[in-house]
């Protein structure tokens, strides 16, 4: 399994990758800090995307839309400091599987990843 972690903050990226590395079996983890790098990584194929929507070169929602356009079944988890209903609404409306706020709790992230990979239905703005 290959997971793409997209976050411009190296500390946050390291934390997310550390949590995901505890999965069994451990996944291959690709990292990106910009929209451009994330789009290139998507081209190499991934099974799951963990995405911060605030990127330095473009909106992370561009990455979300590109991932879903490439593979409508790919789970994308948005992980953000933003904890407003409108941010959650737009991420889910664009096709995110779930929205997790930072600071990330290990068990919450792993639960959302497991649900996404098991094919649980995506959250919708109406189900938030």
mmCIF file of the C-alpha atoms, coordinates in Angstrom:
data_MODEL
# 
_entry.id   MODEL 
# 
loop_
_atom_site.group_PDB 
_atom_site.id 
_atom_site.type_symbol 
_atom_site.label_atom_id 
_atom_site.label_alt_id 
_atom_site.label_comp_id 
_atom_site.label_asym_id 
_atom_site.label_entity_id 
_atom_site.label_seq_id 
_atom_site.pdbx_PDB_ins_code 
_atom_site.Cartn_x 
_atom_site.Cartn_y 
_atom_site.Cartn_z 
_atom_site.occupancy 
_atom_site.B_iso_or_equiv 
_atom_site.pdbx_formal_charge 
_atom_site.auth_seq_id 
_atom_site.auth_comp_id 
_atom_site.auth_asym_id 
_atom_site.auth_atom_id 
_atom_site.pdbx_PDB_model_num 
ATOM 1   C CA . UNK A 1 1   ? 0.000   0.000  0.000   1.00 0.00 ? 1   UNK A CA 1 
ATOM 2   C CA . UNK A 1 2   ? 1.215   3.477  -0.881  1.00 0.00 ? 2   UNK A CA 1 
ATOM 3   C CA . UNK A 1 3   ? 0.089   6.591  1.021   1.00 0.00 ? 3   UNK A CA 1 
ATOM 4   C CA . UNK A 1 4   ? 0.774   10.156 -0.064  1.00 0.00 ? 4   UNK A CA 1 
ATOM 5   C CA . UNK A 1 5   ? 1.143   12.684 2.771   1.00 0.00 ? 5   UNK A CA 1 
ATOM 6   C CA . UNK A 1 6   ? 0.868   16.303 1.606   1.00 0.00 ? 6   UNK A CA 1 
ATOM 7   C CA . UNK A 1 7   ? 1.711   19.033 4.116   1.00 0.00 ? 7   UNK A CA 1 
ATOM 8   C CA . UNK A 1 8   ? 4.003   22.063 3.758   1.00 0.00 ? 8   UNK A CA 1 
ATOM 9   C CA . UNK A 1 9   ? 5.052   21.878 7.426   1.00 0.00 ? 9   UNK A CA 1 
ATOM 10  C CA . UNK A 1 10  ? 7.919   19.386 7.837   1.00 0.00 ? 10  UNK A CA 1 
ATOM 11  C CA . UNK A 1 11  ? 7.070   18.801 11.507  1.00 0.00 ? 11  UNK A CA 1 
ATOM 12  C CA . UNK A 1 12  ? 3.420   18.040 10.750  1.00 0.00 ? 12  UNK A CA 1 
ATOM 13  C CA . UNK A 1 13  ? 4.436   15.808 7.824   1.00 0.00 ? 13  UNK A CA 1 
ATOM 14  C CA . UNK A 1 14  ? 6.853   13.900 10.044  1.00 0.00 ? 14  UNK A CA 1 
ATOM 15  C CA . UNK A 1 15  ? 4.148   13.426 12.690  1.00 0.00 ? 15  UNK A CA 1 
ATOM 16  C CA . UNK A 1 16  ? 1.613   12.160 10.147  1.00 0.00 ? 16  UNK A CA 1 
ATOM 17  C CA . UNK A 1 17  ? 4.147   9.816  8.541   1.00 0.00 ? 17  UNK A CA 1 
ATOM 18  C CA . UNK A 1 18  ? 5.163   8.507  11.967  1.00 0.00 ? 18  UNK A CA 1 
ATOM 19  C CA . UNK A 1 19  ? 1.565   7.661  12.840  1.00 0.00 ? 19  UNK A CA 1 
ATOM 20  C CA . UNK A 1 20  ? 0.915   6.019  9.465   1.00 0.00 ? 20  UNK A CA 1 
ATOM 21  C CA . UNK A 1 21  ? 4.133   3.991  9.727   1.00 0.00 ? 21  UNK A CA 1 
ATOM 22  C CA . UNK A 1 22  ? 2.651   2.165  12.735  1.00 0.00 ? 22  UNK A CA 1 
ATOM 23  C CA . UNK A 1 23  ? 0.058   0.508  10.490  1.00 0.00 ? 23  UNK A CA 1 
ATOM 24  C CA . UNK A 1 24  ? 0.416   -3.215 9.931   1.00 0.00 ? 24  UNK A CA 1 
ATOM 25  C CA . UNK A 1 25  ? 1.802   -3.950 7.454   1.00 0.00 ? 25  UNK A CA 1 
ATOM 26  C CA . UNK A 1 26  ? 3.673   -0.637 7.237   1.00 0.00 ? 26  UNK A CA 1 
ATOM 27  C CA . UNK A 1 27  ? 2.729   1.279  4.083   1.00 0.00 ? 27  UNK A CA 1 
ATOM 28  C CA . UNK A 1 28  ? 5.076   2.908  1.617   1.00 0.00 ? 28  UNK A CA 1 
ATOM 29  C CA . UNK A 1 29  ? 4.791   6.629  2.315   1.00 0.00 ? 29  UNK A CA 1 
ATOM 30  C CA . UNK A 1 30  ? 5.441   9.353  -0.239  1.00 0.00 ? 30  UNK A CA 1 
ATOM 31  C CA . UNK A 1 31  ? 5.713   12.929 0.960   1.00 0.00 ? 31  UNK A CA 1 
ATOM 32  C CA . UNK A 1 32  ? 4.971   16.229 -0.753  1.00 0.00 ? 32  UNK A CA 1 
ATOM 33  C CA . UNK A 1 33  ? 5.004   19.797 0.500   1.00 0.00 ? 33  UNK A CA 1 
ATOM 34  C CA . UNK A 1 34  ? 3.480   21.545 -2.511  1.00 0.00 ? 34  UNK A CA 1 
ATOM 35  C CA . UNK A 1 35  ? 0.577   21.070 -4.877  1.00 0.00 ? 35  UNK A CA 1 
ATOM 36  C CA . UNK A 1 36  ? 2.994   20.540 -7.771  1.00 0.00 ? 36  UNK A CA 1 
ATOM 37  C CA . UNK A 1 37  ? 4.884   17.775 -5.935  1.00 0.00 ? 37  UNK A CA 1 
ATOM 38  C CA . UNK A 1 38  ? 1.613   16.163 -4.831  1.00 0.00 ? 38  UNK A CA 1 
ATOM 39  C CA . UNK A 1 39  ? 0.259   16.081 -8.383  1.00 0.00 ? 39  UNK A CA 1 
ATOM 40  C CA . UNK A 1 40  ? 3.492   14.457 -9.580  1.00 0.00 ? 40  UNK A CA 1 
ATOM 41  C CA . UNK A 1 41  ? 3.220   11.831 -6.821  1.00 0.00 ? 41  UNK A CA 1 
ATOM 42  C CA . UNK A 1 42  ? -0.393  11.104 -7.781  1.00 0.00 ? 42  UNK A CA 1 
ATOM 43  C CA . UNK A 1 43  ? 0.880   10.285 -11.255 1.00 0.00 ? 43  UNK A CA 1 
ATOM 44  C CA . UNK A 1 44  ? 3.034   7.511  -9.774  1.00 0.00 ? 44  UNK A CA 1 
ATOM 45  C CA . UNK A 1 45  ? -0.035  5.943  -8.160  1.00 0.00 ? 45  UNK A CA 1 
ATOM 46  C CA . UNK A 1 46  ? -1.182  5.984  -4.541  1.00 0.00 ? 46  UNK A CA 1 
ATOM 47  C CA . UNK A 1 47  ? -3.845  4.150  -2.547  1.00 0.00 ? 47  UNK A CA 1 
ATOM 48  C CA . UNK A 1 48  ? -4.675  6.918  -0.053  1.00 0.00 ? 48  UNK A CA 1 
ATOM 49  C CA . UNK A 1 49  ? -3.971  10.646 0.276   1.00 0.00 ? 49  UNK A CA 1 
ATOM 50  C CA . UNK A 1 50  ? -3.587  12.535 3.562   1.00 0.00 ? 50  UNK A CA 1 
ATOM 51  C CA . UNK A 1 51  ? -3.809  16.206 2.660   1.00 0.00 ? 51  UNK A CA 1 
ATOM 52  C CA . UNK A 1 52  ? -3.382  19.614 4.304   1.00 0.00 ? 52  UNK A CA 1 
ATOM 53  C CA . UNK A 1 53  ? -5.480  22.029 2.222   1.00 0.00 ? 53  UNK A CA 1 
ATOM 54  C CA . UNK A 1 54  ? -3.257  25.080 2.832   1.00 0.00 ? 54  UNK A CA 1 
ATOM 55  C CA . UNK A 1 55  ? -0.322  24.655 0.448   1.00 0.00 ? 55  UNK A CA 1 
ATOM 56  C CA . UNK A 1 56  ? 2.179   27.346 -0.575  1.00 0.00 ? 56  UNK A CA 1 
ATOM 57  C CA . UNK A 1 57  ? 1.702   27.125 -4.349  1.00 0.00 ? 57  UNK A CA 1 
ATOM 58  C CA . UNK A 1 58  ? -2.022  26.346 -4.720  1.00 0.00 ? 58  UNK A CA 1 
ATOM 59  C CA . UNK A 1 59  ? -5.026  25.100 -2.813  1.00 0.00 ? 59  UNK A CA 1 
ATOM 60  C CA . UNK A 1 60  ? -4.815  21.570 -1.496  1.00 0.00 ? 60  UNK A CA 1 
ATOM 61  C CA . UNK A 1 61  ? -8.358  21.208 -2.783  1.00 0.00 ? 61  UNK A CA 1 
ATOM 62  C CA . UNK A 1 62  ? -6.792  21.217 -6.275  1.00 0.00 ? 62  UNK A CA 1 
ATOM 63  C CA . UNK A 1 63  ? -4.910  18.075 -5.245  1.00 0.00 ? 63  UNK A CA 1 
ATOM 64  C CA . UNK A 1 64  ? -8.128  16.621 -3.844  1.00 0.00 ? 64  UNK A CA 1 
ATOM 65  C CA . UNK A 1 65  ? -10.032 17.260 -7.074  1.00 0.00 ? 65  UNK A CA 1 
ATOM 66  C CA . UNK A 1 66  ? -7.177  15.851 -9.182  1.00 0.00 ? 66  UNK A CA 1 
ATOM 67  C CA . UNK A 1 67  ? -6.983  12.694 -7.061  1.00 0.00 ? 67  UNK A CA 1 
ATOM 68  C CA . UNK A 1 68  ? -10.731 12.088 -7.262  1.00 0.00 ? 68  UNK A CA 1 
ATOM 69  C CA . UNK A 1 69  ? -10.790 12.852 -11.011 1.00 0.00 ? 69  UNK A CA 1 
ATOM 70  C CA . UNK A 1 70  ? -7.998  10.319 -11.549 1.00 0.00 ? 70  UNK A CA 1 
ATOM 71  C CA . UNK A 1 71  ? -9.651  7.664  -9.382  1.00 0.00 ? 71  UNK A CA 1 
ATOM 72  C CA . UNK A 1 72  ? -13.128 8.378  -7.975  1.00 0.00 ? 72  UNK A CA 1 
ATOM 73  C CA . UNK A 1 73  ? -12.655 5.624  -5.378  1.00 0.00 ? 73  UNK A CA 1 
ATOM 74  C CA . UNK A 1 74  ? -9.369  6.934  -3.916  1.00 0.00 ? 74  UNK A CA 1 
ATOM 75  C CA . UNK A 1 75  ? -9.780  7.919  -0.279  1.00 0.00 ? 75  UNK A CA 1 
ATOM 76  C CA . UNK A 1 76  ? -8.543  11.410 0.543   1.00 0.00 ? 76  UNK A CA 1 
ATOM 77  C CA . UNK A 1 77  ? -8.367  12.494 4.178   1.00 0.00 ? 77  UNK A CA 1 
ATOM 78  C CA . UNK A 1 78  ? -8.093  16.224 4.762   1.00 0.00 ? 78  UNK A CA 1 
ATOM 79  C CA . UNK A 1 79  ? -6.036  17.022 7.861   1.00 0.00 ? 79  UNK A CA 1 
ATOM 80  C CA . UNK A 1 80  ? -5.993  20.688 8.809   1.00 0.00 ? 80  UNK A CA 1 
ATOM 81  C CA . UNK A 1 81  ? -5.618  23.322 11.508  1.00 0.00 ? 81  UNK A CA 1 
ATOM 82  C CA . UNK A 1 82  ? -8.813  24.828 10.119  1.00 0.00 ? 82  UNK A CA 1 
ATOM 83  C CA . UNK A 1 83  ? -11.743 23.754 12.235  1.00 0.00 ? 83  UNK A CA 1 
ATOM 84  C CA . UNK A 1 84  ? -14.556 25.755 10.731  1.00 0.00 ? 84  UNK A CA 1 
ATOM 85  C CA . UNK A 1 85  ? -17.722 24.178 9.387   1.00 0.00 ? 85  UNK A CA 1 
ATOM 86  C CA . UNK A 1 86  ? -17.238 25.905 6.029   1.00 0.00 ? 86  UNK A CA 1 
ATOM 87  C CA . UNK A 1 87  ? -13.768 24.354 5.580   1.00 0.00 ? 87  UNK A CA 1 
ATOM 88  C CA . UNK A 1 88  ? -15.091 20.929 6.469   1.00 0.00 ? 88  UNK A CA 1 
ATOM 89  C CA . UNK A 1 89  ? -18.093 21.444 4.155   1.00 0.00 ? 89  UNK A CA 1 
ATOM 90  C CA . UNK A 1 90  ? -15.984 22.380 1.115   1.00 0.00 ? 90  UNK A CA 1 
ATOM 91  C CA . UNK A 1 91  ? -13.451 19.598 1.619   1.00 0.00 ? 91  UNK A CA 1 
ATOM 92  C CA . UNK A 1 92  ? -16.213 17.000 1.828   1.00 0.00 ? 92  UNK A CA 1 
ATOM 93  C CA . UNK A 1 93  ? -18.095 18.589 -1.059  1.00 0.00 ? 93  UNK A CA 1 
ATOM 94  C CA . UNK A 1 94  ? -14.968 18.303 -3.216  1.00 0.00 ? 94  UNK A CA 1 
ATOM 95  C CA . UNK A 1 95  ? -14.727 14.569 -2.488  1.00 0.00 ? 95  UNK A CA 1 
ATOM 96  C CA . UNK A 1 96  ? -12.732 14.155 0.729   1.00 0.00 ? 96  UNK A CA 1 
ATOM 97  C CA . UNK A 1 97  ? -13.441 10.912 2.552   1.00 0.00 ? 97  UNK A CA 1 
ATOM 98  C CA . UNK A 1 98  ? -13.047 12.541 5.972   1.00 0.00 ? 98  UNK A CA 1 
ATOM 99  C CA . UNK A 1 99  ? -11.809 15.722 7.660   1.00 0.00 ? 99  UNK A CA 1 
ATOM 100 C CA . UNK A 1 100 ? -9.501  15.496 10.693  1.00 0.00 ? 100 UNK A CA 1 
ATOM 101 C CA . UNK A 1 101 ? -8.390  18.543 12.669  1.00 0.00 ? 101 UNK A CA 1 
ATOM 102 C CA . UNK A 1 102 ? -4.876  19.145 13.945  1.00 0.00 ? 102 UNK A CA 1 
ATOM 103 C CA . UNK A 1 103 ? -3.348  18.408 16.299  1.00 0.00 ? 103 UNK A CA 1 
ATOM 104 C CA . UNK A 1 104 ? -3.989  14.900 15.047  1.00 0.00 ? 104 UNK A CA 1 
ATOM 105 C CA . UNK A 1 105 ? -4.799  12.211 17.556  1.00 0.00 ? 105 UNK A CA 1 
ATOM 106 C CA . UNK A 1 106 ? -3.130  8.949  16.559  1.00 0.00 ? 106 UNK A CA 1 
ATOM 107 C CA . UNK A 1 107 ? -6.188  6.765  17.142  1.00 0.00 ? 107 UNK A CA 1 
ATOM 108 C CA . UNK A 1 108 ? -8.499  9.131  15.259  1.00 0.00 ? 108 UNK A CA 1 
ATOM 109 C CA . UNK A 1 109 ? -6.223  9.252  12.209  1.00 0.00 ? 109 UNK A CA 1 
ATOM 110 C CA . UNK A 1 110 ? -5.717  5.488  12.131  1.00 0.00 ? 110 UNK A CA 1 
ATOM 111 C CA . UNK A 1 111 ? -9.464  4.926  12.522  1.00 0.00 ? 111 UNK A CA 1 
ATOM 112 C CA . UNK A 1 112 ? -10.269 7.261  9.602   1.00 0.00 ? 112 UNK A CA 1 
ATOM 113 C CA . UNK A 1 113 ? -7.596  5.597  7.462   1.00 0.00 ? 113 UNK A CA 1 
ATOM 114 C CA . UNK A 1 114 ? -8.913  2.112  8.274   1.00 0.00 ? 114 UNK A CA 1 
ATOM 115 C CA . UNK A 1 115 ? -12.498 3.139  7.501   1.00 0.00 ? 115 UNK A CA 1 
ATOM 116 C CA . UNK A 1 116 ? -11.470 4.743  4.235   1.00 0.00 ? 116 UNK A CA 1 
ATOM 117 C CA . UNK A 1 117 ? -9.488  1.709  3.128   1.00 0.00 ? 117 UNK A CA 1 
ATOM 118 C CA . UNK A 1 118 ? -12.317 -0.654 4.085   1.00 0.00 ? 118 UNK A CA 1 
ATOM 119 C CA . UNK A 1 119 ? -14.604 1.228  1.741   1.00 0.00 ? 119 UNK A CA 1 
ATOM 120 C CA . UNK A 1 120 ? -16.766 2.979  4.330   1.00 0.00 ? 120 UNK A CA 1 
ATOM 121 C CA . UNK A 1 121 ? -18.988 5.588  2.684   1.00 0.00 ? 121 UNK A CA 1 
ATOM 122 C CA . UNK A 1 122 ? -17.550 9.063  2.363   1.00 0.00 ? 122 UNK A CA 1 
ATOM 123 C CA . UNK A 1 123 ? -18.836 11.677 4.723   1.00 0.00 ? 123 UNK A CA 1 
ATOM 124 C CA . UNK A 1 124 ? -21.014 14.209 2.991   1.00 0.00 ? 124 UNK A CA 1 
ATOM 125 C CA . UNK A 1 125 ? -21.530 17.801 4.060   1.00 0.00 ? 125 UNK A CA 1 
ATOM 126 C CA . UNK A 1 126 ? -24.991 16.789 5.249   1.00 0.00 ? 126 UNK A CA 1 
ATOM 127 C CA . UNK A 1 127 ? -23.542 14.006 7.463   1.00 0.00 ? 127 UNK A CA 1 
ATOM 128 C CA . UNK A 1 128 ? -20.936 16.130 9.269   1.00 0.00 ? 128 UNK A CA 1 
# 
